Short mmCIF file of C-alpha atoms in Angstrom, two decimals:
data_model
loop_
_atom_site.label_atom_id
_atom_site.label_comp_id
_atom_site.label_asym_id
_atom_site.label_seq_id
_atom_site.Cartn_x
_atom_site.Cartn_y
_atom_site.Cartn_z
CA UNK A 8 0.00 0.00 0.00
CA UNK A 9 1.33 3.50 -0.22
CA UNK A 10 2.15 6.09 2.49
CA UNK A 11 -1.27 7.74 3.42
CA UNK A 12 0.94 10.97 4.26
CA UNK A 13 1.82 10.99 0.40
CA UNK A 14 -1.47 11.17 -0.11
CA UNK A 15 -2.95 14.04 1.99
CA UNK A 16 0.32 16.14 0.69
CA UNK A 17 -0.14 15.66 -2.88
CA UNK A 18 -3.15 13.39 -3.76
CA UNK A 19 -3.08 14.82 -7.63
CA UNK A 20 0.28 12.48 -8.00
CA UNK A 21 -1.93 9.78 -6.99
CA UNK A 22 -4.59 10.34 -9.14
CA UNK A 23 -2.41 10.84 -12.02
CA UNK A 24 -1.11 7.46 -10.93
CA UNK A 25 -4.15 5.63 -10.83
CA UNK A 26 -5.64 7.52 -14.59
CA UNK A 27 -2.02 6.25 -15.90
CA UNK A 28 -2.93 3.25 -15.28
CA UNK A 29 -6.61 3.37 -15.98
CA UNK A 30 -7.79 2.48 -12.88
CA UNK A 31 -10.24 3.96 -10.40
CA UNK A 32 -9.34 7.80 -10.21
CA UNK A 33 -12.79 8.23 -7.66
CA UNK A 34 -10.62 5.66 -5.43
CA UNK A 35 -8.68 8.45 -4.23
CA UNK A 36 -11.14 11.36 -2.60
CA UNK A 37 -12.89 8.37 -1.22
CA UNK A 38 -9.94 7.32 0.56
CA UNK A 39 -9.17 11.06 1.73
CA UNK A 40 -12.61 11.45 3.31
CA UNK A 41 -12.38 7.88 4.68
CA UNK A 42 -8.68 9.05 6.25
CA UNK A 43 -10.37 11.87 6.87
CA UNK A 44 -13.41 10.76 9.02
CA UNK A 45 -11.01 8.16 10.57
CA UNK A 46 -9.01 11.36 12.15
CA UNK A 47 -11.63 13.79 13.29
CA UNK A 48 -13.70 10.68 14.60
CA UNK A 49 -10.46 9.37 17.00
CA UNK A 50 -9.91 13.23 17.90
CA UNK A 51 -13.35 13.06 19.08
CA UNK A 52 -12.96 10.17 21.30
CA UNK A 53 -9.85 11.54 22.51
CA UNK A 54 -11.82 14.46 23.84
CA UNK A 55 -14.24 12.32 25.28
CA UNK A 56 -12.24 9.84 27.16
CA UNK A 57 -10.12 12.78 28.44
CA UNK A 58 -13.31 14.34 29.57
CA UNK A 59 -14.93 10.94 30.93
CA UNK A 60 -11.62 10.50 33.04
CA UNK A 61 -11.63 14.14 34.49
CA UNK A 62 -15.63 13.29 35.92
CA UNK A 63 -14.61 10.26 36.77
CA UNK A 64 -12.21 12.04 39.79
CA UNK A 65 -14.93 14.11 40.59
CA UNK A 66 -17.18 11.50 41.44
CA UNK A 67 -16.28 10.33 44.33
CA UNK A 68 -15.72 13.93 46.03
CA UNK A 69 -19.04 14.94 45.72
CA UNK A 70 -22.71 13.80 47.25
CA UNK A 71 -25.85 14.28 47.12
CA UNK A 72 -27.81 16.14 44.00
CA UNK A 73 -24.55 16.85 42.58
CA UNK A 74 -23.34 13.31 42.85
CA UNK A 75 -26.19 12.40 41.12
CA UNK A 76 -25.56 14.96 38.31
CA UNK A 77 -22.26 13.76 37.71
CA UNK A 78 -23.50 10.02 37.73
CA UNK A 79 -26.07 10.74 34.76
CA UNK A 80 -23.14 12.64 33.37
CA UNK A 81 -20.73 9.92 33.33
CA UNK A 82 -23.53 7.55 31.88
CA UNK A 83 -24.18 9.62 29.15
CA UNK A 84 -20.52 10.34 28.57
CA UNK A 85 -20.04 6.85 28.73
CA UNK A 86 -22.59 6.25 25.65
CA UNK A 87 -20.77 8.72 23.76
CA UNK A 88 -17.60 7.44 24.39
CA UNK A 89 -18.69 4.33 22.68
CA UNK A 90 -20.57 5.94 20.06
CA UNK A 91 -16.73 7.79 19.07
CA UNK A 92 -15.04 4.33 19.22
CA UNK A 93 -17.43 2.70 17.00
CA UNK A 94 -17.53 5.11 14.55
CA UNK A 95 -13.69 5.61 15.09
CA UNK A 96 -13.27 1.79 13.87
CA UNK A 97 -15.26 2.06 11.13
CA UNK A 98 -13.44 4.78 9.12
CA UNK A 99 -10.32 3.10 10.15
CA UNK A 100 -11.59 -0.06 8.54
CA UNK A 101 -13.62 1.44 5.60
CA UNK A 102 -10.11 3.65 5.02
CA UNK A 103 -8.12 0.51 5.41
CA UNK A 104 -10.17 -1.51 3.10
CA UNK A 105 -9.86 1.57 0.38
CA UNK A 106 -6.48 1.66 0.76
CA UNK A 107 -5.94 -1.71 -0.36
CA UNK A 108 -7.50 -1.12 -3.38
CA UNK A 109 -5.17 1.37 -4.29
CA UNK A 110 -2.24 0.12 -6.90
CA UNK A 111 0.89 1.81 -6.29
CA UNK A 112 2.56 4.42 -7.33
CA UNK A 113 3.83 4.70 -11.16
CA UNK A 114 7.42 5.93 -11.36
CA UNK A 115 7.53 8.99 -13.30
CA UNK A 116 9.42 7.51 -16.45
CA UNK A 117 7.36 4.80 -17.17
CA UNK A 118 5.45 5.25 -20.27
CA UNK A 119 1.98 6.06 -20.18
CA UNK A 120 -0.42 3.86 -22.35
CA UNK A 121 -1.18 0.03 -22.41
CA UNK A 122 -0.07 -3.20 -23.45
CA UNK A 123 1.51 -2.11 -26.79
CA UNK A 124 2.40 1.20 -25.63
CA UNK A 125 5.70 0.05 -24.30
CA UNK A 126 9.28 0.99 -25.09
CA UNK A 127 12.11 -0.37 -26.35
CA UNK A 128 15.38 -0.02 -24.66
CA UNK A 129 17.83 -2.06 -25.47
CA UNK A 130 17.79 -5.21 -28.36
CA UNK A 131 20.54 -7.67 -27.95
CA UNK A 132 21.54 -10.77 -29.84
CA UNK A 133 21.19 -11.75 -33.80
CA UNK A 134 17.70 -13.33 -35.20
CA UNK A 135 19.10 -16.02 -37.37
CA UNK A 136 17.65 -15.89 -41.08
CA UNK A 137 16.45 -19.38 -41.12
CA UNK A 138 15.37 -19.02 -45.26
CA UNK A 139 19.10 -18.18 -45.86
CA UNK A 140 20.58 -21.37 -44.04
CA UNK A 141 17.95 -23.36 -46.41
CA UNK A 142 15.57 -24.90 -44.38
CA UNK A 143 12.34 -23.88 -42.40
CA UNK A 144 11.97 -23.72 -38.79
CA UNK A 145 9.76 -26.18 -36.62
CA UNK A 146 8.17 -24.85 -33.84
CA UNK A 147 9.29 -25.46 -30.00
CA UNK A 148 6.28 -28.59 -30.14
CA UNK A 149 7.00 -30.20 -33.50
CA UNK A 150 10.97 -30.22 -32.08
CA UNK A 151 9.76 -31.47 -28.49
CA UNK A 152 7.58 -34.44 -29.75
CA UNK A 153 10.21 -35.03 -32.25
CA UNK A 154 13.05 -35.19 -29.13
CA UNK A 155 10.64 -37.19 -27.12
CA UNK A 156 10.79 -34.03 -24.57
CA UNK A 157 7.12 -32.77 -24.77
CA UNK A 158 3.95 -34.56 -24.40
CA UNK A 159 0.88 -32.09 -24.00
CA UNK A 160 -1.50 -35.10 -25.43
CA UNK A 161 -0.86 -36.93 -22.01
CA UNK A 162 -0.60 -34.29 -20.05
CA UNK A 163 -4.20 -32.96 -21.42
CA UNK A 164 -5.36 -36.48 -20.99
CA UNK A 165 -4.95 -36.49 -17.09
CA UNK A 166 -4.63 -33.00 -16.45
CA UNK A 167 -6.36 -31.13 -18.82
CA UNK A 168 -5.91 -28.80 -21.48
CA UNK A 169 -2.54 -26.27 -20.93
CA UNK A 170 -0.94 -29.26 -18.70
CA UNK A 171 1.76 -31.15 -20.33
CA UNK A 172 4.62 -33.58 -19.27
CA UNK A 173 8.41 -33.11 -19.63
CA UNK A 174 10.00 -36.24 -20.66
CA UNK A 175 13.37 -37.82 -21.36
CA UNK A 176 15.82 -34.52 -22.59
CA UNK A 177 12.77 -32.69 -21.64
CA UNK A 178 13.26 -33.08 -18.20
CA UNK A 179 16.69 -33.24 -18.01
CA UNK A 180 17.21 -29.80 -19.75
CA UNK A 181 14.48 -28.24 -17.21
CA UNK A 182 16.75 -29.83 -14.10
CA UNK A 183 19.71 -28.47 -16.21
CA UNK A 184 18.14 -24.58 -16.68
CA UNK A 185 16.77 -24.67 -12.84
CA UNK A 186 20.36 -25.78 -12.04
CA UNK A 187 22.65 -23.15 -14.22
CA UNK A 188 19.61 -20.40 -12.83
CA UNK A 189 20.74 -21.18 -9.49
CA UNK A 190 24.63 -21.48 -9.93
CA UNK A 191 24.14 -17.92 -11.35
CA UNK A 192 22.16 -16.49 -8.88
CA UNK A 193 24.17 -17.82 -6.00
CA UNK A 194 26.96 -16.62 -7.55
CA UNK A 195 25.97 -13.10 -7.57
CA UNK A 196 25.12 -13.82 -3.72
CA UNK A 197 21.57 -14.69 -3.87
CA UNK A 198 20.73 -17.55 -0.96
CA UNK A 199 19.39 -20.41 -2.51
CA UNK A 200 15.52 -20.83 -1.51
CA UNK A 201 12.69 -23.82 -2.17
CA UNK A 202 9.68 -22.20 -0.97
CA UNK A 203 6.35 -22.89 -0.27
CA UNK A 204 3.57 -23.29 -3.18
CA UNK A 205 0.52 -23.11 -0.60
CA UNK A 206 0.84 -19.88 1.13
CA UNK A 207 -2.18 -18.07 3.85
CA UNK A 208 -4.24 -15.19 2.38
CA UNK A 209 -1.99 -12.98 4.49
CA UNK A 210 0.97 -13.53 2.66
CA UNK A 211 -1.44 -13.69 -0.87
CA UNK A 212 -3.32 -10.22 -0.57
CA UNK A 213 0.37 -8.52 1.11
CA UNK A 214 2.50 -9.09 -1.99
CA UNK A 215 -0.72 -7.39 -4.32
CA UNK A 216 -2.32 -10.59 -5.86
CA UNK A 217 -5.85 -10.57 -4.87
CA UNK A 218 -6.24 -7.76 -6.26
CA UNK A 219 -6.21 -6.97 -10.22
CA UNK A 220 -4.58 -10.46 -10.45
CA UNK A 221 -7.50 -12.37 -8.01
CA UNK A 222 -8.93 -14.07 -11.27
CA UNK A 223 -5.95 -15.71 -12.20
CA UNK A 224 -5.20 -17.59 -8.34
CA UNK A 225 -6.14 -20.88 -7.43
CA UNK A 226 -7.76 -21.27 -3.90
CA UNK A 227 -8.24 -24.21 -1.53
CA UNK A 228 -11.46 -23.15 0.03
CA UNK A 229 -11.28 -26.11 2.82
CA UNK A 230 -8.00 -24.97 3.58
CA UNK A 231 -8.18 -21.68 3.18
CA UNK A 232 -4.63 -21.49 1.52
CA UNK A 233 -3.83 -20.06 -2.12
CA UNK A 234 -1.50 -21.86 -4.84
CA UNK A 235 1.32 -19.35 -5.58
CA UNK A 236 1.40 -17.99 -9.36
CA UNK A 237 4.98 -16.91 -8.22
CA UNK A 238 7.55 -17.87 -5.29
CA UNK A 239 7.86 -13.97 -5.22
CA UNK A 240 5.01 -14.17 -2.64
CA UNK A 241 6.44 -16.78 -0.12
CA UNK A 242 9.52 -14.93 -0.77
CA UNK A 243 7.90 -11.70 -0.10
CA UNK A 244 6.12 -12.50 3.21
CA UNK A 245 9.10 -14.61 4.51
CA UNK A 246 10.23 -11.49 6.71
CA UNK A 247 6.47 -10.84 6.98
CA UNK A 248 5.94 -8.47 10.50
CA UNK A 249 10.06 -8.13 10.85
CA UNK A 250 12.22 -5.56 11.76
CA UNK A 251 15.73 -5.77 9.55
CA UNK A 252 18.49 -4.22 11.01
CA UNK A 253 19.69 -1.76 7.88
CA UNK A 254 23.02 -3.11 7.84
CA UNK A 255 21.86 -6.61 6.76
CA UNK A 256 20.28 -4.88 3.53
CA UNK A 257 20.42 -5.57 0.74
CA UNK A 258 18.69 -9.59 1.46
CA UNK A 259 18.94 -11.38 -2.10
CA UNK A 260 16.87 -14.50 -2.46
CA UNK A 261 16.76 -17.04 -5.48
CA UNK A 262 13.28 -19.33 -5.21
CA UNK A 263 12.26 -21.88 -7.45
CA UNK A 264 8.88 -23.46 -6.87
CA UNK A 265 5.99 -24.62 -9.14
CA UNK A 266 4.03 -21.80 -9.78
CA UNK A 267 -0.05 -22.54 -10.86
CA UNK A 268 -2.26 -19.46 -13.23
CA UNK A 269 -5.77 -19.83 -13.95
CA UNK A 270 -4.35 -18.08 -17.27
CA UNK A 271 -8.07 -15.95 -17.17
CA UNK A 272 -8.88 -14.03 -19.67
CA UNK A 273 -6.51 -16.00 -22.30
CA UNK A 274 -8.99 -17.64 -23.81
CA UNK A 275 -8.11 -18.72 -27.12
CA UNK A 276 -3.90 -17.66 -26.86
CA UNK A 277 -0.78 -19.73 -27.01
CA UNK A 278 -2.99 -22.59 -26.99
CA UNK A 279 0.08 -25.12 -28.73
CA UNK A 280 2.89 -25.53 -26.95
CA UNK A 281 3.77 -25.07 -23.49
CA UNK A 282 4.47 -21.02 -23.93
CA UNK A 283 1.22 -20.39 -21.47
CA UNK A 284 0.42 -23.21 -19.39
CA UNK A 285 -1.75 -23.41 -15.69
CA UNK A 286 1.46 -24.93 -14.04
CA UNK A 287 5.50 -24.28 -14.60
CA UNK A 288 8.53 -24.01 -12.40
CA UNK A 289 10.25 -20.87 -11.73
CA UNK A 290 13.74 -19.50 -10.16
CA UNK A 291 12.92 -16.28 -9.32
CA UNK A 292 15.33 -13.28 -7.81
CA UNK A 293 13.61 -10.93 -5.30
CA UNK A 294 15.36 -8.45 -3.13
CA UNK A 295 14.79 -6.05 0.26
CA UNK A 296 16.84 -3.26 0.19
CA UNK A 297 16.66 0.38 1.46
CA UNK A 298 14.17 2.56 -0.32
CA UNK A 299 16.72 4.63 -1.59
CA UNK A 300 18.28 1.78 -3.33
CA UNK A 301 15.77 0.43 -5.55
CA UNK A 302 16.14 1.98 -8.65
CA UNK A 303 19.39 0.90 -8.75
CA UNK A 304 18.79 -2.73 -7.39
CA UNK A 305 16.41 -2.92 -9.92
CA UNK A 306 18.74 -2.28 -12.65
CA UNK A 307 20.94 -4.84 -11.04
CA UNK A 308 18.16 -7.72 -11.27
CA UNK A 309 17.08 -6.19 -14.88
CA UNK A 310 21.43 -6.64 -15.77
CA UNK A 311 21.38 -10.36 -13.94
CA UNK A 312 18.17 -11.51 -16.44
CA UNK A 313 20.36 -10.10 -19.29
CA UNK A 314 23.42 -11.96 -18.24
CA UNK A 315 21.04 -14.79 -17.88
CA UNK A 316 19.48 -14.77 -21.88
CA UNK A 317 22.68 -14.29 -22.99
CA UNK A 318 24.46 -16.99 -21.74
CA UNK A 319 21.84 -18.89 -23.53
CA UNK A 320 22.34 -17.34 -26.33
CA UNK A 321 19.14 -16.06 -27.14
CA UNK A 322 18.38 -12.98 -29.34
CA UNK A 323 16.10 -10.48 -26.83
CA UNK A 324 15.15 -6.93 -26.20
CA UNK A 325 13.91 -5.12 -22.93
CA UNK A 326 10.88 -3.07 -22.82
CA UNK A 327 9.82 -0.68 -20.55
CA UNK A 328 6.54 -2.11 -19.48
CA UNK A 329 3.70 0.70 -20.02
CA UNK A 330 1.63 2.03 -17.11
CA UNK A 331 -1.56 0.43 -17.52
CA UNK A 332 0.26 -3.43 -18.04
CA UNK A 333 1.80 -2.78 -14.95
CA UNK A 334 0.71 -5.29 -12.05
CA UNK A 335 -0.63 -3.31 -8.86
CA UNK A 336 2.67 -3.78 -6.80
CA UNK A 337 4.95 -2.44 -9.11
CA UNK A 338 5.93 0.92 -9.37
CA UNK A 339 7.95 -0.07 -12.86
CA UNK A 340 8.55 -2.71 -14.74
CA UNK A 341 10.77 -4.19 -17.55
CA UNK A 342 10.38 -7.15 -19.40
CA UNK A 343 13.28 -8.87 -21.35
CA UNK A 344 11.48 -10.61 -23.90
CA UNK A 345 13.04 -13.56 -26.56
CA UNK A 346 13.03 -14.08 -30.45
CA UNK A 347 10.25 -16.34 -31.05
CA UNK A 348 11.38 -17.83 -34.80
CA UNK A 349 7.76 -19.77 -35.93
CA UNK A 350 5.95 -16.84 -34.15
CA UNK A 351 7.85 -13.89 -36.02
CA UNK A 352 7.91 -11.69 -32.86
CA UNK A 353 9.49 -11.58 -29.48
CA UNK A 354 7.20 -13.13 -26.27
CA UNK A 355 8.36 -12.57 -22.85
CA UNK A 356 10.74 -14.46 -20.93
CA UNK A 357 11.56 -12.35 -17.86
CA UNK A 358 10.29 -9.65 -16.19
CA UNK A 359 11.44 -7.43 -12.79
CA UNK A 360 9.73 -5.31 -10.88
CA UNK A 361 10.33 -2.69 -8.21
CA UNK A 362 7.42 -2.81 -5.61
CA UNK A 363 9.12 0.45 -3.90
CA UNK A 364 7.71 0.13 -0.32
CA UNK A 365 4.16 -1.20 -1.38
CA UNK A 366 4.51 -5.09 -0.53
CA UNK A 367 6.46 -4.20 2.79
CA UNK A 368 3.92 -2.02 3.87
CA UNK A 369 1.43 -4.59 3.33
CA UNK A 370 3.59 -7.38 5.22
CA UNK A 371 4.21 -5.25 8.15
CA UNK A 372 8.04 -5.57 7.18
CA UNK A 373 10.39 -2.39 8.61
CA UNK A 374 13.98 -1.83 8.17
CA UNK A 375 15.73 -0.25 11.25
CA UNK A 376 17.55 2.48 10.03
CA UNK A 377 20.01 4.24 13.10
CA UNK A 378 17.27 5.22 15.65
CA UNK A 379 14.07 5.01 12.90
CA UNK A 380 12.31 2.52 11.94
CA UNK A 381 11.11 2.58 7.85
CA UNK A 382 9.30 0.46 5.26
CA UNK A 383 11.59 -1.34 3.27
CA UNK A 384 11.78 -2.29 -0.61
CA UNK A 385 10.99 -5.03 -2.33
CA UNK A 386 11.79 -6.30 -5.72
CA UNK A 387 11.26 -9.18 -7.78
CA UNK A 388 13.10 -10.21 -10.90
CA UNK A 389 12.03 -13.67 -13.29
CA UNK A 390 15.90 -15.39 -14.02
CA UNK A 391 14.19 -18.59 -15.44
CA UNK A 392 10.79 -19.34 -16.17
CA UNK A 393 10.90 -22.85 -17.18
CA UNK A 394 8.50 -23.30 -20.30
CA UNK A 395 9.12 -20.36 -22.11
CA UNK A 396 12.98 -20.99 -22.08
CA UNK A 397 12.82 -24.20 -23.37
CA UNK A 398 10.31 -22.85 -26.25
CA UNK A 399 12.93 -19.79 -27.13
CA UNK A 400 16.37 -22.75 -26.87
CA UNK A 401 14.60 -25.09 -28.79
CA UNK A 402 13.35 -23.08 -31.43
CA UNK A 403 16.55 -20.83 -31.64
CA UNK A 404 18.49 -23.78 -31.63
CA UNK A 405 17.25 -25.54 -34.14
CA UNK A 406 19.29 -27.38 -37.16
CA UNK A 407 18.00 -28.68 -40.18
CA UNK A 408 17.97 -32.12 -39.42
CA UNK A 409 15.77 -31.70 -36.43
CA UNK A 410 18.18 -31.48 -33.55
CA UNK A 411 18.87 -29.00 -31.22
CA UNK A 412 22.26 -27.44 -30.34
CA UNK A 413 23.04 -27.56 -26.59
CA UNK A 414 23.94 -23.71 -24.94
CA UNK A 415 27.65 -23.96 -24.00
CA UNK A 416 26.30 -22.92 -20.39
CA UNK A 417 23.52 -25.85 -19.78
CA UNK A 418 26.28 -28.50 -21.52
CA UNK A 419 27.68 -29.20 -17.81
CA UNK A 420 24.38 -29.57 -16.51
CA UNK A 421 23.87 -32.28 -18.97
CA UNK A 422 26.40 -34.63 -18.75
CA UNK A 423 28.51 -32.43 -21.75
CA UNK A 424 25.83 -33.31 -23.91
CA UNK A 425 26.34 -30.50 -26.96
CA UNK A 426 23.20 -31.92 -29.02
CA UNK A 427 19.64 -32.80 -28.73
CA UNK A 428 18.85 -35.26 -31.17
CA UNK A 429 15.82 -37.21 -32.23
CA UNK A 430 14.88 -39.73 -30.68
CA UNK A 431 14.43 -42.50 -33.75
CA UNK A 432 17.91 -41.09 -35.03
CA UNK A 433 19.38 -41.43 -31.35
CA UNK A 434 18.33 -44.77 -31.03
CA UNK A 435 19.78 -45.66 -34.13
#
């Protein structure tokens, strides 16, 4: 949630925040009058108890009719004092309610628009010219069945449809990815995490997901637990209602869990393949750090996901992720999306986001800074999301004859193996 200080001082930068992202600009007066009920209504019952306690000495000095005066007094005063908590409670709670509503703020230099409105910052890599080497390119499921490393007519069999299994090299170059993700990210310092999947609603509606992104979230109801669409919200509320000592900062973790999506409101896209799919492991970066360090932590996880794609020698670009595609957490957002050969365009691979101090506030997580305690910052950055990587490698990859040409850093994650091959010409 944001600072409600922020905004009483300037609630136009809020509601320029919430229009840039074409959400609820209303939100925002009704959260002022809310704040602002909650305030006069607890000044109120200040003045009341303070008064109630002042008869309350006189009492017992007096007697007779004016005893009895001050007793009706204190009876009424006593009503009222109740009256003032009750309605005290409720604009804390009506405000409180509001406020979770609110997204967060949108950092100044994001672009303003949606979902195509991003921009381009950097493209890396070379798109190979497939028609010049002489042969066409199969897409990421023709080479799977072909390797015997994707089966998404099982998987839909006992799963449904966007389930799938990883088989034979399949599996092996997921364990491979998950493992070179995490030799990466712990050497850049990140500790190593396996997280929960099932996490409380706590720790689901503190890290921003039951909000705009609600649809998309499985739920247990007899449990009352969610499945996580990210480890970035176990990761998040691990330090949930902490105090960090400001010399500890920055606190780099590397999760990988299954992660589950509903995949709402996708009716009808990426249906072939395994590029969108209700289930998929993850190793995900996220980061606490002092407020004043984000922006710069953020390019640090945004440089890490580079370092990442190109060591797998992928052709990418970054976007800046336009304010109304942002999720409500984060204040900006890049993607790093790949070359996509049979689909002509680049799709996402990565993305990292800085939550500024929305998500900490949320999770009751402080930093101490000197004497002061502060909200933290949180950030969360994608270094491999398991499907979609082995759609871009495979695809990318390719050679004429159907194989697929190991990355030199997976090769020691798979035995040295420098080819994929079919499997009727392996067994041969």
């Amino acid at each position: 949630m944001i600072d409600l200080r922020l905004l009483r001082e300037d609630p136009d930068r809020v509601r320029a925040s919430q229009r840039a992202r074409g959400e609820d600009v209303a939100l925002v007066d009704a959260l002022l009058s809310a704040d602002e009920r909650r305030r006069s209504s607890g000044v109120r019952f200040d003045e009341l108890r303070a008064e109630q306690k002042a008869l309350g000495k006189l009492i017992p000095k007096a007697s007779g009719d004016e005893k009895s005066e001050l007793l009706k007094k204190a009876g009424q005063l006593a009503a009222d004092v109740k009256a003032a908590d009750a309605s005290k409670d409720e604009a804390a709670a009506e405000a409180q309610e509001l406020l979770l509503q609110l997204s967060n703020l949108v950092h100044p230099d994001v672009p303003v628009g949606g979902e195509e409105d991003f921009v381009t910052l950097e493209t890396h890599g070379t798109i190979r010219d497939f028609a010049a080497e002489g042969f066409e390119p199969k897409d990421h499921l023709e080479l799977g069945t072909t390797l015997g490393a994707i089966d998404v007519e099982r998987g839909a069999k006992v799963s449904g449809s966007r389930f799938y299994f990883l088989t034979g090299v399949g599996a092996l170059l997921e364990l491979a990815l998950v493992n070179a993700a995490m030799a990466q990210a712990t050497a850049a310092g990140f500790t190593p995490m396996l997280t929960p999947a099932l996490v409380r609603p706590q720790a689901m509606a503190g890290t921003g997901f039951l909000g705009q992104a609600a649809q998309d979230v499985y739920h247990l109801d007899n449990d009352d637990l969610y499945l996580v669409g990210t480890s970035e919200v176990a990761l998040a509320a691990y330090h949930m209602e902490e105090i960090i000592d400001g010399d500890r900062l920055p606190l780099r973790y590397a999760g990988f869990s299954p992660c589950f999506r509903r995949e709402a409101g996708s009716h009808g896209k990426d249906t072939r393949g395994i590029f969108r799919v209700h289930q998929f492991d993850k190793v995900e970066m996220f980061s606490y750090v002092d407020p004043t360090d984000s922006q710069a932590e953020h390019q640090r996880l945004l440089d890490w996901e580079k370092q990442w794609l190109t060591s797998l020698e992928l052709p990418f670009r970054v976007i800046d992720v336009a304010s109304a595609d942002l999720g409500s957490s984060a204040a900006r957002k890049f993607d790093c999306e790949a070359w996509v050969p049979t689909q002509g365009k680049y799709r996402e691979l990565t993305s990292t986001s800085d939550c500024t101090e929305f998500q900490s506030r949320r999770l009751a997580i402080r930093m101490r800074d000197g004497k002061t305690v502060k909200p933290l910052a949180t950030l969360n950055g994608t270094l491999c999301a398991v499907p979609r990587t082995i759609v871009a490698i495979l695809e990318n990859h390719q050679q004429a004859d159907g194989s697929v040409r190991v990355p030199e850093v997976l090769r020691p994650f798979l035995g040295g193996r420098e080819i994929l091959e079919p499997v009727a010409k392996a067994a041969k």
